[in-house]
mmCIF file of N, CA and C in Angstrom:
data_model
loop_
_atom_site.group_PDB
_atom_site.id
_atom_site.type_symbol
_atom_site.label_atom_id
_atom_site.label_comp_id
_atom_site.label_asym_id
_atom_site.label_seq_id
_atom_site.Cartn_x
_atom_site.Cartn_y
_atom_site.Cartn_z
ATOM 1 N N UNK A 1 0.850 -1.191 0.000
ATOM 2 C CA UNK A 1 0.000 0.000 0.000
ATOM 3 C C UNK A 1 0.887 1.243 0.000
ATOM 4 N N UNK A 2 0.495 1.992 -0.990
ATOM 5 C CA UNK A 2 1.588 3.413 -0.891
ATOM 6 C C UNK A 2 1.053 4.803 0.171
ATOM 7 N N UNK A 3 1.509 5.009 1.152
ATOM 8 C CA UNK A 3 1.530 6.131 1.301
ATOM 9 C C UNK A 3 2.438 6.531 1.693
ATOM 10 N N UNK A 4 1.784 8.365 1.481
ATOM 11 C CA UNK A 4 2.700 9.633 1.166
ATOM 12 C C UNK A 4 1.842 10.523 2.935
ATOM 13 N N UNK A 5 3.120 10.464 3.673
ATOM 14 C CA UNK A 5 2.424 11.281 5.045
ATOM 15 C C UNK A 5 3.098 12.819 5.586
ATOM 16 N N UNK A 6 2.390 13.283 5.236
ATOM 17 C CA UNK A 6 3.218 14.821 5.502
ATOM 18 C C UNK A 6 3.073 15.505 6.721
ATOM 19 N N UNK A 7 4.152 16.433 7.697
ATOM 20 C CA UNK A 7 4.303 16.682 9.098
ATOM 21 C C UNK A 7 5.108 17.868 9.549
ATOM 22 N N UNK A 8 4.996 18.748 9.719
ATOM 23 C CA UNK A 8 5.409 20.410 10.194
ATOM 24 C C UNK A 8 5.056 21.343 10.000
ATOM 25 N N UNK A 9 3.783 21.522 9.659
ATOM 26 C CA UNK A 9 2.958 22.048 9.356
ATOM 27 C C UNK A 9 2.699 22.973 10.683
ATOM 28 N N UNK A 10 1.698 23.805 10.505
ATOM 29 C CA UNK A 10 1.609 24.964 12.074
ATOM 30 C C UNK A 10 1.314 26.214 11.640
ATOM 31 N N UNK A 11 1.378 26.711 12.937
ATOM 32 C CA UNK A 11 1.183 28.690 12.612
ATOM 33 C C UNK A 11 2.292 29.150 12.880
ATOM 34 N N UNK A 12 2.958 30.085 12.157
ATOM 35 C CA UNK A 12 4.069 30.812 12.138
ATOM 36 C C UNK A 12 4.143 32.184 12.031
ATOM 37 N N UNK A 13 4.548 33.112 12.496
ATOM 38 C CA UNK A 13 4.670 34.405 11.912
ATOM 39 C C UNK A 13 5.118 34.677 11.048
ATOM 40 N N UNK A 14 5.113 36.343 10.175
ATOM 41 C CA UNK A 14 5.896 36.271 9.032
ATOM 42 C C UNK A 14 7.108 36.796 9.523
ATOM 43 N N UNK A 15 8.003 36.097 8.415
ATOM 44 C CA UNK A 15 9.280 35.786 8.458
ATOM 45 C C UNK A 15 9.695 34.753 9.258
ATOM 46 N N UNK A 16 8.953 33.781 9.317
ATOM 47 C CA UNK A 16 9.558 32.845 10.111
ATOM 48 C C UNK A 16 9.650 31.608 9.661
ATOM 49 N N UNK A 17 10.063 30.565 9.937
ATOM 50 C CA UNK A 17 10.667 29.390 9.121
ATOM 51 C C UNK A 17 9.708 28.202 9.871
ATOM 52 N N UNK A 18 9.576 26.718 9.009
ATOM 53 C CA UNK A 18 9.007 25.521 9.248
ATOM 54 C C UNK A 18 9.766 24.626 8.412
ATOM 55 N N UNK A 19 9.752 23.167 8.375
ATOM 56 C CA UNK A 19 10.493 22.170 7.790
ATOM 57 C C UNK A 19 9.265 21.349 7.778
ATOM 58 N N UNK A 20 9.092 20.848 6.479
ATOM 59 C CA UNK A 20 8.222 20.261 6.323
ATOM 60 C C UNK A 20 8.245 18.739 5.891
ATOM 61 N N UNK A 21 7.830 17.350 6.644
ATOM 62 C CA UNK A 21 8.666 16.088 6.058
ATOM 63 C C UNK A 21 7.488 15.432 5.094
ATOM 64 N N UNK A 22 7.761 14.791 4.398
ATOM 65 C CA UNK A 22 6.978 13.889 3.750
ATOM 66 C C UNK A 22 7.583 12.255 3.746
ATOM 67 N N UNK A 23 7.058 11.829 4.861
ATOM 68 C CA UNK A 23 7.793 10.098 4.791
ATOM 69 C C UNK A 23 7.003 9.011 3.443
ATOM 70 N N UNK A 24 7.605 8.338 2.982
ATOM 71 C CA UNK A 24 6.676 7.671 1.926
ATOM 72 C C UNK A 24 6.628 6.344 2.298
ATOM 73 N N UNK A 25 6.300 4.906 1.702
ATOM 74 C CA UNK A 25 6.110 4.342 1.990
ATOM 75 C C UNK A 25 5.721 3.136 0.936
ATOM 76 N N UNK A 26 5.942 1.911 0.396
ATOM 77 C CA UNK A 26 5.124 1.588 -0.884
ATOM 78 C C UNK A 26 5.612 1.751 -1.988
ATOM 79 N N UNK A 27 6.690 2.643 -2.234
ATOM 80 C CA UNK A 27 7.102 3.013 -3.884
ATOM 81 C C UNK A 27 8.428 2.884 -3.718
ATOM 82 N N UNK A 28 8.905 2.771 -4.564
ATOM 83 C CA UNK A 28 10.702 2.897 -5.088
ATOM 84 C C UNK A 28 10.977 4.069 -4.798
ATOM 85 N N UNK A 29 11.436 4.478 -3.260
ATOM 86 C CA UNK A 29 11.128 6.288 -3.510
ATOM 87 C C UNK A 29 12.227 6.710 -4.642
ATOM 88 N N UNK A 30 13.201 6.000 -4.452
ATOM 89 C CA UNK A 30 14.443 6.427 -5.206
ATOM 90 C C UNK A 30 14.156 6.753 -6.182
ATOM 91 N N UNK A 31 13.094 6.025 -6.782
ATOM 92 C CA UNK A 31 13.069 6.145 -8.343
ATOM 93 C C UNK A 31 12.007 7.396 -8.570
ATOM 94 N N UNK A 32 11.309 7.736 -7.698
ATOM 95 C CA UNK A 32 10.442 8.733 -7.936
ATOM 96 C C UNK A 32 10.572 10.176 -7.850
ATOM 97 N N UNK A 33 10.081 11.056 -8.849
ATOM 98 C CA UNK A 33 10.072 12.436 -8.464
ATOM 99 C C UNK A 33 8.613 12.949 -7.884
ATOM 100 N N UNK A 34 9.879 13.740 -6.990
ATOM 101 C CA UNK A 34 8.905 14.065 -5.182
ATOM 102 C C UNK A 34 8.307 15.637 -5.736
ATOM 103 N N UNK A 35 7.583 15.530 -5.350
ATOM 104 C CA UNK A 35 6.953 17.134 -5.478
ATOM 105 C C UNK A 35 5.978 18.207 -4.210
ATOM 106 N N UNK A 36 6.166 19.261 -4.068
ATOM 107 C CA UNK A 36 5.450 19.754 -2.711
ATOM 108 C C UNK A 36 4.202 20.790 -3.608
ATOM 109 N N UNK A 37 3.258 20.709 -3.595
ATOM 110 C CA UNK A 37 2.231 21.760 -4.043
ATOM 111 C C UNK A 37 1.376 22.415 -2.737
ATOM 112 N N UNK A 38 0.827 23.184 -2.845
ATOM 113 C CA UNK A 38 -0.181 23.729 -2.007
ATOM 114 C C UNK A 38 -1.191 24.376 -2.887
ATOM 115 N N UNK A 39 -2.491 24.756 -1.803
ATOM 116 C CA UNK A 39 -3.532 24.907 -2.142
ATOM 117 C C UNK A 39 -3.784 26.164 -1.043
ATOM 118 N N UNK A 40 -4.304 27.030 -1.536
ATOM 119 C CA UNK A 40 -4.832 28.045 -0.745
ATOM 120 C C UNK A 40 -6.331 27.988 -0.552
ATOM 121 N N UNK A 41 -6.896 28.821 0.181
ATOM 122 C CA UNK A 41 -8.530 28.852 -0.219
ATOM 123 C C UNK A 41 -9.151 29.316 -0.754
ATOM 124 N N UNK A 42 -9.882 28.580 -1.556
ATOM 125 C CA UNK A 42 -10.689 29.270 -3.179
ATOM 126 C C UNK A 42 -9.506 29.621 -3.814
ATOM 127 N N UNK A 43 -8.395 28.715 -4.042
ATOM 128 C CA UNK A 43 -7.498 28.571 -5.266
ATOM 129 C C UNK A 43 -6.955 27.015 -5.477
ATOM 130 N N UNK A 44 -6.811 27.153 -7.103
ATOM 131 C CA UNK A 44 -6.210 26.017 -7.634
ATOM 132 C C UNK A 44 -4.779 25.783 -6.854
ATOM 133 N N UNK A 45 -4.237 24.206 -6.976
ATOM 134 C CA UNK A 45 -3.843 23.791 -6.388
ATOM 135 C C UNK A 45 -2.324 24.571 -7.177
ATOM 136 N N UNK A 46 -1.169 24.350 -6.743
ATOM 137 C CA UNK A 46 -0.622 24.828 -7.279
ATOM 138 C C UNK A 46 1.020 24.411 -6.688
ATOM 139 N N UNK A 47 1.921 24.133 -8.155
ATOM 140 C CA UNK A 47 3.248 23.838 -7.654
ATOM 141 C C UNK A 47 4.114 24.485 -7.168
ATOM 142 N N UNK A 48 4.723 23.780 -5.615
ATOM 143 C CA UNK A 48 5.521 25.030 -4.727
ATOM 144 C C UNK A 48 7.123 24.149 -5.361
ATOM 145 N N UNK A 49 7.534 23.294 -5.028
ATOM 146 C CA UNK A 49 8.668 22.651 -5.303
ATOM 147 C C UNK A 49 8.891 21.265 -6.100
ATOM 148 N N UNK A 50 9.831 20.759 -6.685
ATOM 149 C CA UNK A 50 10.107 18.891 -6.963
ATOM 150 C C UNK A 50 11.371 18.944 -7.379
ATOM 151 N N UNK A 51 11.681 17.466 -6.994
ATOM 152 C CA UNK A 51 12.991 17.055 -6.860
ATOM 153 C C UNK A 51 12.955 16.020 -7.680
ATOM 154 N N UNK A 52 14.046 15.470 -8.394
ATOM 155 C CA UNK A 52 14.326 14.481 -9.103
ATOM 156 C C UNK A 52 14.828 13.145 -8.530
ATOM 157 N N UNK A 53 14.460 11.924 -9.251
ATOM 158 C CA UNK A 53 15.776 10.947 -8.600
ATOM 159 C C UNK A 53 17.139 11.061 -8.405
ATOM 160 N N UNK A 54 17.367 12.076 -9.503
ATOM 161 C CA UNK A 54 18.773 12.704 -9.640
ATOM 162 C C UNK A 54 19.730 13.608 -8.600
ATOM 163 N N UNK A 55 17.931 14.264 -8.177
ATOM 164 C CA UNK A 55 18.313 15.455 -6.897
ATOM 165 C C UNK A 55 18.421 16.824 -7.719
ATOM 166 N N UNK A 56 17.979 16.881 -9.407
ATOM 167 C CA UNK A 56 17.518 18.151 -9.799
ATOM 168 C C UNK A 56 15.998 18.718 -8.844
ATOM 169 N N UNK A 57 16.427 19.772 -9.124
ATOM 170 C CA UNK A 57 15.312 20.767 -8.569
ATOM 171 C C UNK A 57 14.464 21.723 -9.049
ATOM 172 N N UNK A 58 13.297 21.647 -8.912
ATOM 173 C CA UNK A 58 12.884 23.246 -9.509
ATOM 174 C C UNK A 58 11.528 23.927 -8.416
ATOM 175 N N UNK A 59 11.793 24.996 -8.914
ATOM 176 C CA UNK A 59 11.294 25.690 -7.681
ATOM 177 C C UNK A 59 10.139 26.669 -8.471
ATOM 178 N N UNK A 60 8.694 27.123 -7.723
ATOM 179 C CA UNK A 60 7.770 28.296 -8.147
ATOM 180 C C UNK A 60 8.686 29.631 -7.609
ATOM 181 N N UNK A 61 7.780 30.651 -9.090
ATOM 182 C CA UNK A 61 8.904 31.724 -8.676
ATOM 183 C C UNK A 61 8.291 32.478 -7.868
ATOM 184 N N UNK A 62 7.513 32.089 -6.845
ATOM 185 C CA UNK A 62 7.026 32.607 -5.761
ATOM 186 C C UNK A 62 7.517 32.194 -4.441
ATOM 187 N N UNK A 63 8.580 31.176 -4.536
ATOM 188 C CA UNK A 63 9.207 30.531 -3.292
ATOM 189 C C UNK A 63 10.536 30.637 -3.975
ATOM 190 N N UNK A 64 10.893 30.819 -4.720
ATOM 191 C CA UNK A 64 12.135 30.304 -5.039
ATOM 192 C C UNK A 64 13.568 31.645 -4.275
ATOM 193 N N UNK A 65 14.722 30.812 -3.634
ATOM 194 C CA UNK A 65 15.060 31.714 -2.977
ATOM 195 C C UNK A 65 15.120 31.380 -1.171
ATOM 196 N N UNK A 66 13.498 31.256 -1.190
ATOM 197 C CA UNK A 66 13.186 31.237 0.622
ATOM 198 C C UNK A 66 12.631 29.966 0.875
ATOM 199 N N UNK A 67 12.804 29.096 -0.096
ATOM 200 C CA UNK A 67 12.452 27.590 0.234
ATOM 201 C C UNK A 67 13.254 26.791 -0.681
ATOM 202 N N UNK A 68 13.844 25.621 0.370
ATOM 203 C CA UNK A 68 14.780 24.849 -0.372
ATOM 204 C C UNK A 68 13.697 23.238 -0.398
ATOM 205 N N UNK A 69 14.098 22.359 -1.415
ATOM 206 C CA UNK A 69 14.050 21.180 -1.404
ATOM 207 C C UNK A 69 14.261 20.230 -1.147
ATOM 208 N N UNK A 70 14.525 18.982 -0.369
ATOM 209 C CA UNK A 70 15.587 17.891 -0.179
ATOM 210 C C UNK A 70 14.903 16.847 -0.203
ATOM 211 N N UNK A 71 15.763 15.884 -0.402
ATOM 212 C CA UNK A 71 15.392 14.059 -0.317
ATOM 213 C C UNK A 71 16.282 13.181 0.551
ATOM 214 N N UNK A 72 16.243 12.394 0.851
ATOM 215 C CA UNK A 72 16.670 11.504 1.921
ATOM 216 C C UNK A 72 16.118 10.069 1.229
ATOM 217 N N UNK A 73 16.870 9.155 0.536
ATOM 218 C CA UNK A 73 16.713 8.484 -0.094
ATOM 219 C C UNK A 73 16.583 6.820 1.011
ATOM 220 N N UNK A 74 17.667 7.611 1.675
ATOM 221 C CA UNK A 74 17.785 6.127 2.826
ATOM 222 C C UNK A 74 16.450 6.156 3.993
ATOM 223 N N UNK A 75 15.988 7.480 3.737
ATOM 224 C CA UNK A 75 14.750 7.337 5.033
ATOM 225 C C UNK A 75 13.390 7.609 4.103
ATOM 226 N N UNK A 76 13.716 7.290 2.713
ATOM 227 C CA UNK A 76 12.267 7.408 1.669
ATOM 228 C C UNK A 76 11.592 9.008 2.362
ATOM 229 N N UNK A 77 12.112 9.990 2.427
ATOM 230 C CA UNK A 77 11.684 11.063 2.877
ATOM 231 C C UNK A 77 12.296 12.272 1.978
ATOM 232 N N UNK A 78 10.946 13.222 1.874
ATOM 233 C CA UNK A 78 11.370 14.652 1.273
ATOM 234 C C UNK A 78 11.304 15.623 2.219
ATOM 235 N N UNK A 79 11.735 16.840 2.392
ATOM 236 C CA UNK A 79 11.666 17.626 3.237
ATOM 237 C C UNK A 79 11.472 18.801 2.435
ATOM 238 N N UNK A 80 10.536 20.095 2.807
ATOM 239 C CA UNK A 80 10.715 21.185 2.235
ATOM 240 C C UNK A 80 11.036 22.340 3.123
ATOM 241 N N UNK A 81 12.082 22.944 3.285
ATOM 242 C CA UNK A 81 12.333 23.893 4.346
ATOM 243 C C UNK A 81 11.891 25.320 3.701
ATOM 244 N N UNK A 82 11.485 25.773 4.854
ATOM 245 C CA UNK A 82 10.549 27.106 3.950
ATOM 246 C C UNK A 82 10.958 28.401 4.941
ATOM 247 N N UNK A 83 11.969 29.158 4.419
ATOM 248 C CA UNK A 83 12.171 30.355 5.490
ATOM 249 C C UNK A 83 11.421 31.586 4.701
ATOM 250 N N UNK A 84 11.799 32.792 5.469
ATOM 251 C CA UNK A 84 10.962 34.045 5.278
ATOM 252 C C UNK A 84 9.523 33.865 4.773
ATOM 253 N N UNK A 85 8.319 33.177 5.389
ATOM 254 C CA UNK A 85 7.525 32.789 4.913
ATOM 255 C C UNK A 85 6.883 34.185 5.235
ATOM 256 N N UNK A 86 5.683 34.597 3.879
ATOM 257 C CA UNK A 86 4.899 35.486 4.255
ATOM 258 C C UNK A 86 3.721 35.091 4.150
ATOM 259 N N UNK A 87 2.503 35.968 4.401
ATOM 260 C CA UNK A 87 1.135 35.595 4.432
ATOM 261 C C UNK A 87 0.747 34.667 3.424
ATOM 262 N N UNK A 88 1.072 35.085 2.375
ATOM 263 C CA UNK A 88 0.664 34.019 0.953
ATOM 264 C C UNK A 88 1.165 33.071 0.773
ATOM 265 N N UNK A 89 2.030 32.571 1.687
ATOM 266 C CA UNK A 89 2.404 31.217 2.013
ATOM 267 C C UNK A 89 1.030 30.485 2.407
ATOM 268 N N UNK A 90 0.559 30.998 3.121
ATOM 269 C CA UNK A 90 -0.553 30.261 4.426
ATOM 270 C C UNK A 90 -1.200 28.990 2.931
ATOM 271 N N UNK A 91 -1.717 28.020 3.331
ATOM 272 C CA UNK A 91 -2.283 27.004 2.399
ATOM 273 C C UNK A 91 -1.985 25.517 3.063
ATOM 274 N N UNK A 92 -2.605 24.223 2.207
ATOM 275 C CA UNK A 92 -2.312 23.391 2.285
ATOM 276 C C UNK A 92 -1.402 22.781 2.172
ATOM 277 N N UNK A 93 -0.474 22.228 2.387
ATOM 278 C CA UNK A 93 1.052 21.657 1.779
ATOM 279 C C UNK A 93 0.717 20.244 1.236
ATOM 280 N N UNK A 94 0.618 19.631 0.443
ATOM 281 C CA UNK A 94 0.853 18.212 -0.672
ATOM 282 C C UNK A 94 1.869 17.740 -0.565
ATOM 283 N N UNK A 95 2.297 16.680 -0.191
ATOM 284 C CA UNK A 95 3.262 15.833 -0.914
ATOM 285 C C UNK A 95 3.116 14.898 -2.177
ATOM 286 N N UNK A 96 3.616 14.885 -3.462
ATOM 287 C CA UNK A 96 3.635 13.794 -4.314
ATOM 288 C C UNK A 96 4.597 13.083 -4.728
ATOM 289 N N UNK A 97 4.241 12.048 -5.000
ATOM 290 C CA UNK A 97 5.358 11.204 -5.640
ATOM 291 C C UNK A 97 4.814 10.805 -7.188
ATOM 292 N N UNK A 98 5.475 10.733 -7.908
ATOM 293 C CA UNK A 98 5.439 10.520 -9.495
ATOM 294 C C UNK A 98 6.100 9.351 -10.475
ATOM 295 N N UNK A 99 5.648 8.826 -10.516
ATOM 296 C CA UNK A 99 6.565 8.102 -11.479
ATOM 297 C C UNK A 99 5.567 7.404 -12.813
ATOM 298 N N UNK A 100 5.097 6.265 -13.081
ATOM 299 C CA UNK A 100 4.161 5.697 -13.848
ATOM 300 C C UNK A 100 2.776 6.030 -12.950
ATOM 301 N N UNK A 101 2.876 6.323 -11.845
ATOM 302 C CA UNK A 101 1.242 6.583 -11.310
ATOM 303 C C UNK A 101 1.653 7.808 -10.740
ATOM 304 N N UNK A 102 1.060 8.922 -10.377
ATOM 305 C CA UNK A 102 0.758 9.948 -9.091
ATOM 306 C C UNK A 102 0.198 9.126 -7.966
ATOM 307 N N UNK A 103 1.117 9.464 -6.354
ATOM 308 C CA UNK A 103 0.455 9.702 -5.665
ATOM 309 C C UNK A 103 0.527 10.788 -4.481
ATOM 310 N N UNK A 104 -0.528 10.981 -4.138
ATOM 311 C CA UNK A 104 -0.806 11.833 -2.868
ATOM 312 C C UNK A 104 -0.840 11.641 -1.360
ATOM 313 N N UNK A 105 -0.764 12.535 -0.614
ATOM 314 C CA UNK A 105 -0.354 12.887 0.947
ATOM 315 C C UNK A 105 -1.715 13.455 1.019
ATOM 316 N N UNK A 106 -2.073 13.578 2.494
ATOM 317 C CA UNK A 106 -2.884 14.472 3.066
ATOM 318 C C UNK A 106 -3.290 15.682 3.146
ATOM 319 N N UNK A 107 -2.142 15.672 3.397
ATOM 320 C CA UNK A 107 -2.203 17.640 3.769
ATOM 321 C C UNK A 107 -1.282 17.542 4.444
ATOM 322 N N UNK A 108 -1.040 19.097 5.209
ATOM 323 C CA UNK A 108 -0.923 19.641 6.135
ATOM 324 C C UNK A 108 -0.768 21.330 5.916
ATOM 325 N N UNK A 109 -1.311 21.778 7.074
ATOM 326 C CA UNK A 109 -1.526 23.233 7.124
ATOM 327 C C UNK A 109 -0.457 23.878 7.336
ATOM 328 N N UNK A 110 -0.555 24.927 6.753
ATOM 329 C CA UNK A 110 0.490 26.056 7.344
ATOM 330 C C UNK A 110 0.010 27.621 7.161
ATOM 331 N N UNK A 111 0.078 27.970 8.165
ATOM 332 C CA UNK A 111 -0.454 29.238 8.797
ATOM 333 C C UNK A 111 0.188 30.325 8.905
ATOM 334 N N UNK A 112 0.927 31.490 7.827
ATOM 335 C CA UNK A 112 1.749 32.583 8.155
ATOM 336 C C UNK A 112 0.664 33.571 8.680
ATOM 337 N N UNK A 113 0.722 34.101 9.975
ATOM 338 C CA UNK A 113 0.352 35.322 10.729
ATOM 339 C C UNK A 113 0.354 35.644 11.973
ATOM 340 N N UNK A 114 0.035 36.966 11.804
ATOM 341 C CA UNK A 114 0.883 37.357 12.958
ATOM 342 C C UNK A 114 -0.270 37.367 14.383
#
């Protein structure tokens, strides 16, 4: 059974930082490209980060800069570290994994305010 479980989520002020994990479970993580999206309210879902098997990266040019990407291949885990977060951060956080199928994570919230 595959899952994708995501965890660091919270309320933060602006300018302030969270680490966000996504443990997986079920898939070759190695072989998969990891991806972080969020969702705001009353908006389309939308891509924040993804990483390659390779460990290429690409980033929205709305984070790019104040949020980094990572993988952890030996603990099947992605992490998204997210500093100087501002209000328009606030949304759902996604984890995916990709390869011949999509799959999805839960959620988790994150809350920039003051």
């Amino acid at each position: 059974q595959v899952q994708l479980v995501e965890s660091g989520g919270g309320l933060v002020q602006p300018g302030g930082s969270l680490r966000l994990s996504c443990a997986t479970s079920g898939i070759r993580f190695s072989s998969y490209v990891i991806g972080w999206y969020r969702q705001a309210p009353g908006k389309q879902r939308e891509l924040v980060a993804t990483i390659t098997s390779g460990g290429s990266m690409n980033y929205a040019d709305s984070v790019r800069g104040r949020f980094t990407i990572s993988r952890d291949n030996a603990k099947n885990t992605v992490y998204l570290q997210m500093n100087g977060l501002k209000p328009e951060d606030t949304a759902v956080y996604y984890c995916n994994g990709k390869l011949a199928f999509s799959y999805w994570g839960q959620g988790t919230q994150v809350t920039v305010s003051s």
